[in-house]
Amino acid sequence: MGRVSGKVVLLTGGAMGLGKASAKALIAEGARVIITDIDHAAGAATAAELSCEFLPQDVTDWGRWQEIVAEVEQTHGRLDVLVNNAAVTVFGSFMDISPEDFRRCYTIDVDSIFMGCKAAIPLMAKGGGGSVINFSSAAGNKANADLAAYNSAKAAIPMLTKSIALWCAREGNNVRVNSVQPGTILTPNVESVIAGTPDPDATRAAFSVAQPIGRMGEPEDIAHLVVYLASDESKFATGAPFIVDGGLSMA
Ligand SMILES: NC(=O)c1ccc[n+]([C@@H]2O[C@H](COP(=O)([O-])OP(=O)(O)OC[C@H]3O[C@@H](n4cnc5c(N)ncnc54)[C@H](O)[C@@H]3O)[C@@H](O)[C@H]2O)c1
């Protein structure tokens, strides 16, 4: 209890999955969490369930990022933690997907992190510092012929994170910036991907053994990492990719 007491957290894509699990864990440890999502109905329902604030947001919209940060400053006077979680997975080899599919993956998964950091870090710095947590993936370390856009977008995030972390260190603004790289985590979205395959049992087994540890992760496995990075316990960590993936990246 209280590991992030009083911290103001802005978390994108909080309506479901790892964003929702992370928001729940942060709230349990005392944070004031504002979740955002493009899915207004699901976002509002999650906010009601977790007793937190919800703001509609398309993370690809630069103007909306600026509005949201201004709104957070007006309501809370500060911002301590930014969790850039929202993303999409675009499936398909480089020959299967269109240039539009490829660009969409990069815009939602990578450009959003650039915009989020650009909009939020000045407010974090104004308040004396903070922590940015950017969601990458083990898919950023391990290539799959049918994940060309997602693999490469997620690989860009740890490097973008390092560049921004170095800038913050040079500024001396006390803002730390790290990335997280989960393995396959059994979220409702992953459940529905499994259910949509011709042989869901075989897919579930394949998804499990892809992790050398022999199983998929639980959303809480990542939520615990987010709490650590949001808290002052991680005050010496910056620019680092945090891999929590059942060994997927090393296999
Ligand atoms: N679940 C996994 O196995 C896994 C593994 C590795 C990395 N990740 C990463 O973790 C993060 C969360 O994954 P998840 O499985 O919980 O995903 P999810 O699809 O369940 O949730 C993503 C959320 O982002 C929202 N979103 C999508 N586009 C948006 C936009 N343009 N603007 C605002 N919100 C938008 C969705 O509405 C949804 O609520 C993602 O960055 C994902 O790439 C997930």
Tab-separated table of C-alpha atoms and ligand atoms in Angstrom:
chain	number	residue	atom	x	y	z
A	1	MET	CA	0.000	0.000	0.000
A	2	GLY	CA	1.190	3.518	-0.796
A	3	ARG	CA	4.172	2.899	-3.085
A	4	VAL	CA	2.947	5.664	-5.416
A	5	SER	CA	0.871	7.643	-2.928
A	6	GLY	CA	-0.371	10.969	-4.227
A	7	LYS	CA	1.321	10.651	-7.621
A	8	VAL	CA	-0.699	11.890	-10.588
A	9	VAL	CA	-0.571	9.345	-13.418
A	10	LEU	CA	-1.724	9.755	-17.028
A	11	LEU	CA	-2.127	6.341	-18.688
A	12	THR	CA	-3.139	5.826	-22.342
A	13	GLY	CA	-5.179	2.889	-23.588
A	14	GLY	CA	-6.466	2.233	-20.082
A	15	ALA	CA	-9.854	0.798	-21.026
A	16	MET	CA	-8.710	-2.813	-21.099
A	17	GLY	CA	-5.829	-5.264	-20.990
A	18	LEU	CA	-2.454	-4.253	-19.588
A	19	GLY	CA	-3.474	-0.594	-19.322
A	20	LYS	CA	-6.442	-1.451	-17.133
A	21	ALA	CA	-4.388	-3.875	-14.991
A	22	SER	CA	-1.665	-1.243	-14.568
A	23	ALA	CA	-4.203	1.453	-13.641
A	24	LYS	CA	-5.740	-0.869	-11.049
A	25	ALA	CA	-2.357	-1.662	-9.482
A	26	LEU	CA	-1.333	2.014	-9.422
A	27	ILE	CA	-4.620	3.005	-7.764
A	28	ALA	CA	-4.175	0.234	-5.170
A	29	GLU	CA	-0.784	1.777	-4.343
A	30	GLY	CA	-2.254	5.246	-3.830
A	31	ALA	CA	-1.920	6.985	-7.217
A	32	ARG	CA	-4.452	9.395	-8.734
A	33	VAL	CA	-4.866	7.866	-12.193
A	34	ILE	CA	-6.339	9.432	-15.312
A	35	ILE	CA	-6.921	6.844	-18.016
A	36	THR	CA	-7.464	7.772	-21.657
A	37	ASP	CA	-8.694	5.682	-24.569
A	38	ILE	CA	-10.081	5.940	-28.084
A	39	ASP	CA	-12.892	3.569	-27.031
A	40	HIS	CA	-15.068	5.994	-25.084
A	41	ALA	CA	-17.629	3.481	-23.804
A	42	ALA	CA	-15.039	0.972	-22.574
A	43	GLY	CA	-12.894	3.756	-21.104
A	44	ALA	CA	-15.796	5.244	-19.169
A	45	ALA	CA	-16.861	1.790	-17.927
A	46	THR	CA	-13.330	0.991	-16.709
A	47	ALA	CA	-13.027	4.375	-15.020
A	48	ALA	CA	-16.330	3.743	-13.204
A	49	GLU	CA	-15.145	0.279	-12.157
A	50	LEU	CA	-11.767	1.523	-10.882
A	51	SER	CA	-13.119	4.839	-9.510
A	52	CYS	CA	-10.730	6.941	-11.551
A	53	GLU	CA	-10.921	9.674	-14.163
A	54	PHE	CA	-11.374	9.051	-17.910
A	55	LEU	CA	-10.531	11.352	-20.816
A	56	PRO	CA	-11.332	10.393	-24.424
A	57	GLN	CA	-8.173	10.469	-26.539
A	58	ASP	CA	-6.844	9.360	-29.877
A	59	VAL	CA	-3.118	9.138	-29.112
A	60	THR	CA	-2.261	9.978	-32.737
A	61	ASP	CA	-3.794	13.458	-32.380
A	62	TRP	CA	-1.140	16.029	-31.353
A	63	GLY	CA	-3.719	18.735	-30.595
A	64	ARG	CA	-5.557	16.376	-28.231
A	65	TRP	CA	-2.303	15.565	-26.401
A	66	GLN	CA	-1.793	19.249	-25.716
A	67	GLU	CA	-5.395	19.652	-24.522
A	68	ILE	CA	-5.119	16.664	-22.192
A	69	VAL	CA	-1.895	17.810	-20.577
A	70	ALA	CA	-3.396	21.289	-20.087
A	71	GLU	CA	-6.471	19.685	-18.518
A	72	VAL	CA	-4.341	17.591	-16.148
A	73	GLU	CA	-2.402	20.687	-15.103
A	74	GLN	CA	-5.613	22.623	-14.516
A	75	THR	CA	-7.270	19.836	-12.503
A	76	HIS	CA	-4.310	18.348	-10.627
A	77	GLY	CA	-1.622	21.056	-10.855
A	78	ARG	CA	1.042	18.477	-11.722
A	79	LEU	CA	1.895	15.265	-13.564
A	80	ASP	CA	4.246	12.682	-12.032
A	81	VAL	CA	3.905	9.657	-14.310
A	82	LEU	CA	3.068	9.130	-17.984
A	83	VAL	CA	2.325	5.573	-19.130
A	84	ASN	CA	2.337	5.335	-22.938
A	85	ASN	CA	0.488	2.003	-23.195
A	86	ALA	CA	-2.001	2.405	-26.098
A	87	ALA	CA	-1.055	0.475	-29.234
A	88	VAL	CA	-2.364	-1.787	-31.958
A	89	THR	CA	-0.970	-5.014	-33.369
A	90	VAL	CA	-0.948	-5.135	-37.159
A	91	PHE	CA	-0.639	-8.734	-38.273
A	92	GLY	CA	0.891	-9.773	-41.586
A	93	SER	CA	4.164	-10.126	-43.428
A	94	PHE	CA	5.626	-7.116	-45.256
A	95	MET	CA	4.086	-8.557	-48.462
A	96	ASP	CA	0.624	-9.033	-46.908
A	97	ILE	CA	0.120	-5.556	-45.479
A	98	SER	CA	-0.408	-2.296	-47.336
A	99	PRO	CA	1.692	0.844	-46.900
A	100	GLU	CA	-1.343	2.285	-45.062
A	101	ASP	CA	-1.386	-0.656	-42.593
A	102	PHE	CA	2.340	-0.212	-41.976
A	103	ARG	CA	2.023	3.536	-41.412
A	104	ARG	CA	-1.021	3.077	-39.114
A	105	CYS	CA	0.983	0.748	-36.864
A	106	TYR	CA	3.841	3.251	-36.600
A	107	THR	CA	1.523	6.232	-36.065
A	108	ILE	CA	-0.390	4.607	-33.208
A	109	ASP	CA	2.491	2.696	-31.619
A	110	VAL	CA	5.493	5.010	-32.096
A	111	ASP	CA	4.405	8.539	-33.064
A	112	SER	CA	2.068	8.554	-30.044
A	113	ILE	CA	5.016	8.037	-27.692
A	114	PHE	CA	6.957	10.882	-29.298
A	115	MET	CA	3.886	13.132	-28.945
A	116	GLY	CA	3.078	12.010	-25.394
A	117	CYS	CA	6.621	12.707	-24.207
A	118	LYS	CA	6.760	16.045	-26.020
A	119	ALA	CA	3.463	17.175	-24.529
A	120	ALA	CA	3.870	15.843	-20.981
A	121	ILE	CA	7.552	16.072	-20.017
A	122	PRO	CA	7.579	19.889	-19.667
A	123	LEU	CA	4.743	19.653	-17.088
A	124	MET	CA	6.510	16.807	-15.275
A	125	ALA	CA	9.724	18.825	-15.192
A	126	LYS	CA	7.856	21.893	-13.898
A	127	GLY	CA	6.701	19.813	-10.917
A	128	GLY	CA	10.223	18.630	-10.091
A	129	GLY	CA	10.462	15.474	-12.202
A	130	GLY	CA	8.711	12.187	-12.837
A	131	SER	CA	8.691	8.871	-14.637
A	132	VAL	CA	7.691	7.980	-18.199
A	133	ILE	CA	6.904	4.333	-18.998
A	134	ASN	CA	6.771	3.451	-22.695
A	135	PHE	CA	5.241	0.135	-23.756
A	136	SER	CA	7.400	-1.769	-26.210
A	137	SER	CA	7.184	-5.581	-26.494
A	138	ALA	CA	9.343	-8.695	-26.619
A	139	ALA	CA	8.220	-8.543	-30.267
A	140	GLY	CA	10.680	-5.643	-30.522
A	141	ASN	CA	13.496	-8.136	-29.820
A	142	LYS	CA	12.328	-11.255	-31.621
A	143	ALA	CA	11.315	-11.181	-35.296
A	144	ASN	CA	8.311	-12.959	-36.768
A	145	ALA	CA	7.785	-13.094	-40.548
A	146	ASP	CA	4.107	-12.231	-40.020
A	147	LEU	CA	4.604	-9.211	-37.764
A	148	ALA	CA	6.710	-6.873	-39.925
A	149	ALA	CA	5.038	-3.618	-38.832
A	150	TYR	CA	4.566	-4.473	-35.142
A	151	ASN	CA	8.079	-6.006	-34.752
A	152	SER	CA	9.781	-2.954	-36.165
A	153	ALA	CA	7.512	-0.388	-34.463
A	154	LYS	CA	8.067	-2.015	-31.073
A	155	ALA	CA	11.844	-2.160	-31.745
A	156	ALA	CA	11.863	1.608	-32.314
A	157	ILE	CA	10.427	2.333	-28.870
A	158	PRO	CA	13.409	1.379	-26.633
A	159	MET	CA	15.689	3.569	-28.783
A	160	LEU	CA	13.258	6.503	-28.798
A	161	THR	CA	13.045	6.013	-25.019
A	162	LYS	CA	16.842	6.166	-24.655
A	163	SER	CA	17.098	9.323	-26.735
A	164	ILE	CA	14.423	11.081	-24.664
A	165	ALA	CA	15.947	9.770	-21.407
A	166	LEU	CA	19.337	11.177	-22.411
A	167	TRP	CA	17.795	14.542	-23.244
A	168	CYS	CA	16.081	14.628	-19.848
A	169	ALA	CA	19.336	13.681	-18.080
A	170	ARG	CA	21.178	16.445	-19.948
A	171	GLU	CA	18.475	18.939	-18.970
A	172	GLY	CA	18.738	17.787	-15.348
A	173	ASN	CA	14.944	17.839	-15.126
A	174	ASN	CA	14.660	14.684	-12.967
A	175	VAL	CA	12.346	12.990	-15.479
A	176	ARG	CA	13.236	9.315	-15.973
A	177	VAL	CA	12.155	7.507	-19.156
A	178	ASN	CA	12.091	3.712	-19.463
A	179	SER	CA	10.504	1.118	-21.736
A	180	VAL	CA	8.841	-2.183	-20.896
A	181	GLN	CA	8.959	-5.307	-23.044
A	182	PRO	CA	6.300	-7.872	-22.089
A	183	GLY	CA	6.146	-11.359	-23.553
A	184	THR	CA	2.761	-12.815	-24.498
A	185	ILE	CA	0.324	-11.844	-21.756
A	186	LEU	CA	-3.112	-13.406	-21.529
A	187	THR	CA	-5.275	-10.284	-21.885
A	188	PRO	CA	-8.856	-10.370	-23.226
A	189	ASN	CA	-7.452	-9.196	-26.568
A	190	VAL	CA	-4.976	-12.095	-26.748
A	191	GLU	CA	-7.807	-14.436	-25.698
A	192	SER	CA	-9.871	-13.234	-28.664
A	193	VAL	CA	-6.919	-13.623	-31.066
A	194	ILE	CA	-6.549	-17.227	-29.842
A	195	ALA	CA	-10.307	-17.847	-30.140
A	196	GLY	CA	-10.282	-16.526	-33.728
A	197	THR	CA	-7.710	-19.035	-34.992
A	198	PRO	CA	-8.738	-22.301	-36.707
A	199	ASP	CA	-7.460	-24.441	-33.787
A	200	PRO	CA	-7.581	-22.371	-30.567
A	201	ASP	CA	-6.157	-25.178	-28.377
A	202	ALA	CA	-3.144	-25.561	-30.642
A	203	THR	CA	-2.672	-21.773	-30.767
A	204	ARG	CA	-2.885	-21.502	-26.972
A	205	ALA	CA	-0.242	-24.223	-26.638
A	206	ALA	CA	2.005	-22.552	-29.231
A	207	PHE	CA	1.648	-19.137	-27.534
A	208	SER	CA	2.538	-20.750	-24.198
A	209	VAL	CA	5.662	-22.630	-25.285
A	210	ALA	CA	6.968	-19.585	-27.171
A	211	GLN	CA	8.013	-18.443	-23.695
A	212	PRO	CA	10.840	-20.742	-22.494
A	213	ILE	CA	9.156	-20.611	-19.082
A	214	GLY	CA	6.300	-22.568	-20.727
A	215	ARG	CA	3.324	-20.300	-20.189
A	216	MET	CA	1.861	-16.902	-21.032
A	217	GLY	CA	2.093	-14.102	-18.495
A	218	GLU	CA	-0.732	-12.552	-16.473
A	219	PRO	CA	-1.575	-8.829	-16.733
A	220	GLU	CA	-0.464	-8.410	-13.097
A	221	ASP	CA	3.078	-9.524	-14.055
A	222	ILE	CA	3.362	-6.305	-16.056
A	223	ALA	CA	1.301	-4.145	-13.670
A	224	HIS	CA	3.841	-4.859	-10.887
A	225	LEU	CA	6.644	-3.612	-13.152
A	226	VAL	CA	4.667	-0.460	-13.968
A	227	VAL	CA	4.183	0.256	-10.253
A	228	TYR	CA	7.933	-0.170	-9.659
A	229	LEU	CA	8.814	2.189	-12.525
A	230	ALA	CA	6.199	4.737	-11.438
A	231	SER	CA	7.469	4.692	-7.860
A	232	ASP	CA	10.588	6.293	-6.402
A	233	GLU	CA	11.954	2.755	-5.895
A	234	SER	CA	13.197	3.001	-9.493
A	235	LYS	CA	14.815	6.436	-9.024
A	236	PHE	CA	18.185	5.295	-10.479
A	237	ALA	CA	16.646	3.679	-13.584
A	238	THR	CA	16.478	5.626	-16.825
A	239	GLY	CA	16.777	4.811	-20.529
A	240	ALA	CA	16.408	1.094	-19.784
A	241	PRO	CA	14.321	-1.547	-21.543
A	242	PHE	CA	12.707	-3.727	-18.846
A	243	ILE	CA	12.099	-7.215	-20.245
A	244	VAL	CA	9.413	-9.282	-18.467
A	245	ASP	CA	8.690	-12.019	-20.968
A	246	GLY	CA	9.148	-15.516	-19.556
A	247	GLY	CA	12.440	-15.667	-21.468
A	248	LEU	CA	10.901	-15.052	-24.934
A	249	SER	CA	13.564	-12.525	-25.971
A	250	MET	CA	16.483	-14.834	-25.190
A	251	ALA	CA	15.166	-17.942	-26.968
B	1	LIG	N1	-0.919	-8.419	-24.386
B	1	LIG	C1	0.288	-8.794	-24.761
B	1	LIG	O1	0.585	-9.992	-24.876
B	1	LIG	C2	1.362	-7.772	-25.018
B	1	LIG	C3	2.683	-8.226	-25.201
B	1	LIG	C4	3.689	-7.303	-25.413
B	1	LIG	C5	3.409	-5.957	-25.459
B	1	LIG	N2	2.127	-5.538	-25.308
B	1	LIG	C6	1.891	-4.091	-25.361
B	1	LIG	O2	1.215	-3.711	-24.186
B	1	LIG	C7	0.302	-2.637	-24.461
B	1	LIG	C8	-1.108	-3.035	-24.074
B	1	LIG	O3	-1.431	-4.242	-24.737
B	1	LIG	P1	-2.863	-4.935	-24.526
B	1	LIG	O4	-2.684	-6.347	-24.928
B	1	LIG	O5	-3.401	-4.591	-23.198
B	1	LIG	O6	-3.677	-4.211	-25.686
B	1	LIG	P2	-5.281	-4.019	-25.858
B	1	LIG	O7	-5.515	-4.035	-27.320
B	1	LIG	O8	-6.020	-4.977	-24.991
B	1	LIG	O9	-5.513	-2.554	-25.292
B	1	LIG	C9	-4.995	-1.438	-25.981
B	1	LIG	C10	-5.875	-0.251	-25.652
B	1	LIG	O10	-5.409	0.856	-26.433
B	1	LIG	C11	-6.542	1.500	-26.980
B	1	LIG	N3	-6.169	2.206	-28.218
B	1	LIG	C12	-5.914	1.657	-29.431
B	1	LIG	N4	-5.669	2.632	-30.324
B	1	LIG	C13	-5.743	3.806	-29.653
B	1	LIG	C14	-5.602	5.163	-30.028
B	1	LIG	N5	-5.313	5.529	-31.298
B	1	LIG	N6	-5.753	6.120	-29.088
B	1	LIG	C15	-6.062	5.776	-27.812
B	1	LIG	N7	-6.236	4.518	-27.400
B	1	LIG	C16	-6.067	3.544	-28.317
B	1	LIG	C17	-7.567	0.408	-27.208
B	1	LIG	O11	-8.886	0.921	-27.321
B	1	LIG	C18	-7.353	-0.468	-25.987
B	1	LIG	O12	-8.148	-0.073	-24.890
B	1	LIG	C19	0.479	-2.352	-25.957
B	1	LIG	O13	1.445	-1.336	-26.130
B	1	LIG	C20	0.996	-3.674	-26.505
B	1	LIG	O14	1.698	-3.518	-27.700
B	1	LIG	C21	1.095	-6.411	-25.090
